[in-house]
CSV table of C-alpha atoms in Angstrom, one decimal:
chain,number,residue,atom,x,y,z
A,1,MET,CA,70.1,126.8,184.0
A,2,LYS,CA,73.5,125.0,184.5
A,3,LEU,CA,76.7,126.8,186.4
A,4,GLU,CA,78.2,126.5,183.0
A,5,ASN,CA,75.7,129.2,181.8
A,6,PHE,CA,76.8,131.8,184.5
A,7,GLY,CA,80.1,132.2,182.7
A,8,LEU,CA,83.5,131.7,183.9
A,9,LEU,CA,83.4,134.5,186.0
A,10,ALA,CA,80.4,133.2,188.0
A,11,THR,CA,82.3,129.7,188.5
A,12,GLU,CA,85.6,131.9,189.7
A,13,ALA,CA,83.6,133.9,192.1
A,14,ILE,CA,82.2,130.6,193.8
A,15,GLU,CA,85.4,129.4,194.2
A,16,LYS,CA,86.5,132.4,195.9
A,17,MET,CA,83.7,132.1,198.2
A,18,PHE,CA,85.1,128.8,199.0
A,19,GLN,CA,88.4,129.9,199.7
A,20,ALA,CA,87.0,133.0,201.9
A,21,LEU,CA,85.2,130.5,204.0
A,22,SER,CA,88.3,128.3,204.5
A,23,ASN,CA,90.6,130.8,205.2
A,24,ASP,CA,87.8,132.5,208.0
A,25,LEU,CA,87.4,129.0,209.3
A,26,GLY,CA,90.8,128.2,209.5
A,27,ASN,CA,91.7,131.5,211.3
A,28,GLY,CA,89.2,130.8,213.9
A,29,VAL,CA,86.0,132.7,212.8
A,30,SER,CA,83.0,131.5,214.0
A,31,GLU,CA,80.9,129.7,211.2
A,32,GLU,CA,78.1,132.5,211.4
A,33,LYS,CA,80.8,135.0,210.8
A,34,ALA,CA,83.2,133.3,208.5
A,35,GLY,CA,83.3,133.9,204.6
A,36,TRP,CA,81.4,137.1,204.3
A,37,ARG,CA,82.8,139.6,202.1
A,38,PRO,CA,81.7,142.6,199.6
A,39,SER,CA,80.5,141.3,196.5
A,40,ALA,CA,83.9,143.1,194.6
A,41,ASP,CA,86.2,140.7,196.5
A,42,PHE,CA,84.3,137.8,194.6
A,43,GLY,CA,84.4,139.9,191.2
A,44,ILE,CA,80.5,139.3,191.4
A,45,GLY,CA,78.8,142.0,189.3
A,46,PRO,CA,75.2,143.1,189.3
A,47,PRO,CA,73.7,140.9,187.1
A,48,ASP,CA,75.4,137.6,188.6
A,49,GLN,CA,74.4,138.9,192.1
A,50,SER,CA,70.8,138.7,191.2
A,51,GLU,CA,70.9,135.3,189.5
A,52,LEU,CA,73.1,133.9,192.5
A,53,LEU,CA,70.6,135.3,195.2
A,54,ARG,CA,67.5,133.9,193.5
A,55,ARG,CA,68.7,130.7,192.9
A,56,GLY,CA,69.8,130.5,196.7
A,57,ILE,CA,73.6,129.8,195.6
A,58,VAL,CA,74.6,132.9,197.8
A,59,GLU,CA,73.3,134.7,200.8
A,60,ARG,CA,73.6,138.6,201.6
A,61,ASN,CA,73.6,140.0,205.3
A,62,SER,CA,72.5,143.2,206.9
A,63,ARG,CA,75.8,144.9,205.7
A,64,GLY,CA,75.3,144.1,202.0
A,65,GLN,CA,78.0,141.5,202.3
A,66,PHE,CA,77.9,138.0,200.3
A,67,ARG,CA,79.0,134.6,200.9
A,68,LEU,CA,78.1,130.9,199.5
A,69,ASN,CA,75.0,129.5,200.8
A,70,PHE,CA,77.0,126.4,202.1
A,71,LYS,CA,73.9,124.9,204.1
A,72,ASN,CA,71.3,124.9,201.0
A,73,SER,CA,71.8,121.1,200.1
A,74,ARG,CA,70.3,121.6,196.9
A,75,ILE,CA,73.3,123.1,195.3
A,76,ARG,CA,75.4,120.3,196.2
A,77,GLN,CA,73.1,117.8,194.5
A,78,GLU,CA,73.1,120.3,191.6
A,79,PHE,CA,76.7,121.3,191.1
A,80,LYS,CA,78.6,118.0,191.1
A,81,THR,CA,81.9,119.7,189.9
A,82,LEU,CA,82.2,121.3,193.2
A,83,ASP,CA,82.2,118.2,195.5
A,84,LEU,CA,85.7,118.3,196.4
A,85,GLN,CA,85.3,121.6,197.6
A,86,PHE,CA,82.1,121.1,199.8
A,87,GLU,CA,83.9,118.1,201.2
A,88,GLN,CA,87.1,120.3,202.2
A,89,LEU,CA,84.5,122.9,203.7
A,90,ASP,CA,82.6,120.1,205.9
A,91,CYS,CA,85.9,119.1,206.9
A,92,PHE,CA,86.5,122.5,208.0
A,93,LEU,CA,83.0,123.2,209.8
A,94,ARG,CA,83.4,119.7,211.7
A,95,ASP,CA,87.0,120.7,212.7
A,96,THR,CA,86.0,123.9,214.0
A,97,GLU,CA,83.3,122.5,216.2
A,98,GLU,CA,85.7,119.7,217.4
A,99,VAL,CA,88.7,122.4,218.1
A,100,LYS,CA,86.0,124.1,220.3
A,101,LYS,CA,85.4,121.1,222.1
A,102,ALA,CA,89.1,120.6,222.7
A,103,GLN,CA,89.4,124.2,223.9
A,104,LYS,CA,86.8,123.1,226.4
A,105,VAL,CA,88.3,120.2,227.9
A,106,LEU,CA,91.9,121.9,227.8
A,107,LYS,CA,90.6,124.6,230.0
A,108,GLN,CA,89.3,122.4,232.0
A,109,ILE,CA,92.5,120.4,232.4
A,110,THR,CA,94.5,123.6,232.9
A,111,GLU,CA,92.4,125.0,235.5
A,112,MET,CA,92.7,121.7,237.5
A,113,LEU,CA,96.2,121.4,237.6
A,114,GLN,CA,96.5,124.9,238.4
A,115,THR,CA,93.8,124.5,241.6
A,116,THR,CA,95.2,121.3,242.2
A,117,PRO,CA,99.0,120.6,241.3
A,118,GLU,CA,98.8,117.4,242.8
A,119,TYR,CA,96.8,116.2,239.8
A,120,TRP,CA,100.3,116.5,237.7
A,121,THR,CA,100.9,113.0,238.8
A,122,TYR,CA,98.1,111.5,237.1
A,123,VAL,CA,98.5,113.4,233.9
A,124,ILE,CA,102.5,112.3,234.2
A,125,ALA,CA,101.7,108.6,234.8
A,126,LEU,CA,99.0,108.5,231.4
A,127,GLY,CA,101.0,110.8,229.1
A,128,TRP,CA,104.4,109.2,229.9
A,129,TRP,CA,102.5,105.6,229.6
A,130,LYS,CA,101.2,106.5,226.1
A,131,MET,CA,104.5,107.9,225.0
A,132,LEU,CA,106.1,104.9,225.9
A,133,GLU,CA,103.8,102.5,224.6
A,134,VAL,CA,103.5,104.0,221.0
A,135,SER,CA,107.4,104.1,220.9
A,136,GLU,CA,107.5,100.4,220.8
A,137,MET,CA,110.9,101.1,223.0
A,138,PRO,CA,113.5,100.9,220.5
A,139,ALA,CA,117.0,99.9,221.4
A,140,ARG,CA,119.9,97.9,220.2
A,141,VAL,CA,119.6,94.4,219.0
A,142,ASP,CA,123.1,93.4,221.0
A,143,ASP,CA,121.4,94.8,224.1
A,144,ILE,CA,117.9,93.1,223.4
A,145,LEU,CA,119.6,89.7,222.8
A,146,GLY,CA,121.9,90.6,225.6
A,147,GLU,CA,119.2,90.3,228.2
A,148,GLY,CA,117.6,87.2,227.0
A,149,PHE,CA,114.9,88.9,224.8
A,150,SER,CA,114.5,87.5,221.0
A,151,PRO,CA,113.5,90.3,219.0
A,152,LYS,CA,109.9,89.0,219.0
A,153,ASP,CA,109.9,88.8,222.7
A,154,TRP,CA,111.1,92.5,223.0
A,155,MET,CA,108.6,93.6,220.6
A,156,VAL,CA,105.7,91.8,223.1
A,157,LYS,CA,107.2,92.5,226.3
A,158,ALA,CA,108.9,96.1,226.2
A,159,PRO,CA,105.7,98.2,225.2
A,160,ARG,CA,104.0,96.0,228.4
A,161,SER,CA,106.5,97.6,230.6
A,162,SER,CA,105.5,101.0,229.7
A,163,SER,CA,103.0,101.4,232.4
A,164,GLN,CA,105.5,100.4,235.0
A,165,LEU,CA,108.1,102.6,233.8
A,166,ALA,CA,105.3,105.6,233.6
A,167,LEU,CA,104.7,104.9,237.3
A,168,ASN,CA,108.3,105.2,238.0
A,169,ILE,CA,108.4,109.0,236.6
A,170,ALA,CA,104.8,109.9,238.0
A,171,ARG,CA,106.3,109.0,241.3
A,172,LYS,CA,109.0,111.0,241.4
A,173,TYR,CA,106.4,114.0,241.4
A,174,GLY,CA,103.8,112.9,243.7
A,175,GLU,CA,101.8,109.8,245.4
A,176,ILE,CA,100.6,107.2,243.2
A,177,GLU,CA,100.7,103.7,243.7
A,178,ASP,CA,99.3,102.0,240.4
A,179,PHE,CA,97.0,102.9,237.4
A,180,GLU,CA,93.9,102.9,239.4
A,181,GLY,CA,94.8,106.2,240.4
A,182,VAL,CA,94.6,107.3,236.9
A,183,ILE,CA,91.5,105.7,236.3
A,184,ASN,CA,89.9,107.2,239.3
A,185,PHE,CA,91.2,110.5,238.1
A,186,LEU,CA,89.7,110.3,234.7
A,187,GLU,CA,86.4,109.0,236.2
A,188,LYS,CA,86.5,111.6,238.6
A,189,THR,CA,87.3,114.7,236.2
A,190,ARG,CA,84.8,113.1,233.5
A,191,ILE,CA,87.4,114.3,230.9
A,192,CYS,CA,87.6,110.8,229.5
A,193,ASN,CA,85.4,107.4,229.4
A,194,ILE,CA,87.8,105.1,231.3
A,195,GLN,CA,86.5,102.1,229.0
A,196,ASP,CA,88.7,103.4,226.7
A,197,VAL,CA,91.5,102.9,229.2
A,198,ILE,CA,92.9,99.7,228.4
A,199,LEU,CA,96.2,99.0,230.1
A,200,PRO,CA,98.6,96.2,228.6
A,201,LEU,CA,99.2,93.1,230.9
A,202,PRO,CA,101.6,93.9,233.6
A,203,LEU,CA,105.2,92.5,233.0
A,204,ASN,CA,106.8,90.6,235.7
A,205,GLN,CA,109.7,92.7,237.6
A,206,ASP,CA,112.7,90.7,236.6
A,207,ASP,CA,111.5,91.7,233.0
A,208,VAL,CA,110.7,95.0,233.8
A,209,GLN,CA,113.8,95.6,235.3
A,210,LYS,CA,115.8,94.1,232.1
A,211,VAL,CA,113.9,96.3,229.7
A,212,MET,CA,115.3,99.2,231.9
A,213,LYS,CA,118.6,97.9,231.5
A,214,VAL,CA,118.4,97.3,227.8
A,215,LEU,CA,117.0,100.9,227.4
A,216,LYS,CA,119.3,102.8,230.0
A,217,TRP,CA,116.5,104.0,231.7
A,218,GLY,CA,118.2,104.8,234.7
A,219,GLU,CA,120.5,107.2,232.7
A,220,ILE,CA,117.5,108.6,230.7
A,221,GLU,CA,115.5,109.3,234.0
A,222,ALA,CA,118.7,111.0,235.7
A,223,GLU,CA,118.8,113.4,232.5
A,224,LEU,CA,115.1,114.6,232.4
A,225,THR,CA,114.1,118.0,233.7
A,226,ILE,CA,110.6,118.6,235.3
A,227,SER,CA,109.8,120.3,232.1
A,228,ASN,CA,110.8,117.6,230.3
A,229,VAL,CA,108.5,115.5,232.1
A,230,LYS,CA,105.6,117.7,232.3
A,231,VAL,CA,105.7,118.7,228.5
A,232,LEU,CA,105.8,115.5,226.9
A,233,ALA,CA,103.0,114.2,229.5
A,234,PHE,CA,100.7,117.3,228.9
A,235,PHE,CA,100.6,116.4,225.0
A,236,TRP,CA,100.6,112.8,225.2
A,237,SER,CA,98.0,112.7,228.1
A,238,PHE,CA,95.5,115.4,226.2
A,239,LEU,CA,96.4,113.4,222.6
A,240,PHE,CA,94.9,110.4,224.6
A,241,ILE,CA,91.7,112.5,225.8
A,242,LEU,CA,91.1,113.6,222.4
A,243,LYS,CA,91.1,110.0,220.8
A,244,CYS,CA,88.8,109.2,223.8
A,245,ARG,CA,86.3,112.1,222.9
A,246,ASN,CA,86.6,111.7,219.1
A,247,SER,CA,87.9,114.9,218.7
A,248,LEU,CA,90.9,115.0,216.8
A,249,PRO,CA,91.3,117.7,214.0
A,250,LEU,CA,91.0,116.2,210.3
A,251,SER,CA,92.7,118.8,208.4
A,252,THR,CA,96.2,120.2,208.7
A,253,GLU,CA,94.7,123.8,209.3
A,254,PHE,CA,93.0,122.8,212.5
A,255,SER,CA,96.1,120.7,213.7
A,256,LEU,CA,98.3,123.3,213.7
A,257,LYS,CA,95.6,125.6,215.4
A,258,LEU,CA,95.1,122.8,218.2
A,259,ASN,CA,98.6,122.7,218.6
A,260,GLU,CA,99.1,126.6,219.3
A,261,ILE,CA,96.5,126.2,221.7
A,262,ILE,CA,97.8,123.4,223.7
A,263,TRP,CA,101.4,125.3,224.0
A,264,ASN,CA,99.5,128.4,225.1
A,265,SER,CA,98.1,126.3,227.7
A,266,LEU,CA,101.4,124.7,228.6
A,267,GLU,CA,103.0,128.3,228.7
A,268,ASN,CA,100.8,129.3,231.0
A,269,LEU,CA,101.0,126.4,233.6
A,270,LEU,CA,104.6,126.4,233.4
A,271,LYS,CA,105.3,129.9,233.5
A,272,GLU,CA,107.8,129.4,230.3
A,273,LYS,CA,107.8,130.2,226.7
A,274,GLN,CA,107.4,127.7,224.2
A,275,SER,CA,111.0,127.9,222.8
A,276,ASN,CA,112.5,127.6,226.1
A,277,LEU,CA,110.6,124.5,226.9
A,278,LEU,CA,111.5,122.9,223.2
A,279,ARG,CA,115.2,124.0,223.9
A,280,ASP,CA,115.1,122.0,227.2
A,281,LEU,CA,113.7,118.9,225.7
A,282,GLU,CA,116.3,119.0,222.9
A,283,ASN,CA,119.1,119.6,225.1
A,284,THR,CA,118.1,116.7,227.3
A,285,VAL,CA,118.0,114.6,223.9
A,286,SER,CA,121.0,115.7,222.4
A,287,THR,CA,123.1,114.9,225.8
A,288,LEU,CA,121.5,111.1,225.9
A,289,THR,CA,122.4,110.8,222.6
A,290,ALA,CA,125.8,112.1,222.8
A,291,GLU,CA,126.3,109.4,226.1
A,292,GLY,CA,125.5,106.8,223.4
A,293,ILE,CA,121.7,106.6,224.1
A,294,ILE,CA,120.7,107.0,220.5
A,295,TRP,CA,117.4,105.9,220.6
A,296,ALA,CA,116.5,108.8,223.0
A,297,SER,CA,115.0,110.9,220.3
A,298,ASP,CA,112.5,108.1,219.2
A,299,ILE,CA,111.2,107.5,223.0
A,300,LEU,CA,111.3,111.5,224.2
A,301,TYR,CA,109.1,113.4,221.6
A,302,LEU,CA,106.3,115.1,221.0
A,303,PRO,CA,102.9,113.5,219.3
A,304,GLU,CA,101.7,114.5,216.0
A,305,ILE,CA,98.4,116.0,217.0
A,306,ILE,CA,96.6,114.8,213.4
């Protein structure tokens, strides 16, 4: 018997089961507990209950609740019209596990920073390096040309200065000589495979100074607060670690959930509310923009998790 022969009500019931599973998983309910509802919630009458159970399309728990038997591979083969729903469910199940792993790593990092505040130096160096590198260092063309760079040179050389500029920031908050300290930190804590850390070729100091002049880096550094530095560093370093571990969420729902988890950890670490931390960052960017550093918002920004 094909699904069409169950009638419209049975089809709608199965779609509601998909939605129940997705809602629960998106709200952090474990796979074992997700999707269970009274049959009335799915509009399943006794005749359909028996048929759906007999064919293994649904399962029933000890409380008499029902859910889609999503682990039954035969269902996927039989009901090809539901491929899209199964793909979405697979994505949610995968993200559920990845967010659990991410939470474990986040807990490890948070506890390390609480017990050993000196580790912030390495987190700052790592996070700022990735943020600056990804930003590609936007600046005024006239300023770029004025320091002897062609636009093509700038696109190559400016990102290569990212690790050195990041170290300059990190040294304000602790002792760190070079990026070997960051590598040793990652290796010691085992939160990331150090083979994934590929540093750009270092830029000579003359060019680094020119990059800093074009970016007005001294003015930018002068406006940064400690919360600006730590918030940006924490987000960007954690994003890098998740990428190394292939643990980034695939769905928007779990991206938002992970974002919330990261903010909870930061609030706990910095003893400050998310709204205040964001306002502080926005104020810094606004001040720099008012001073003519209009590219500040393209450099100092929080990453998209997904």
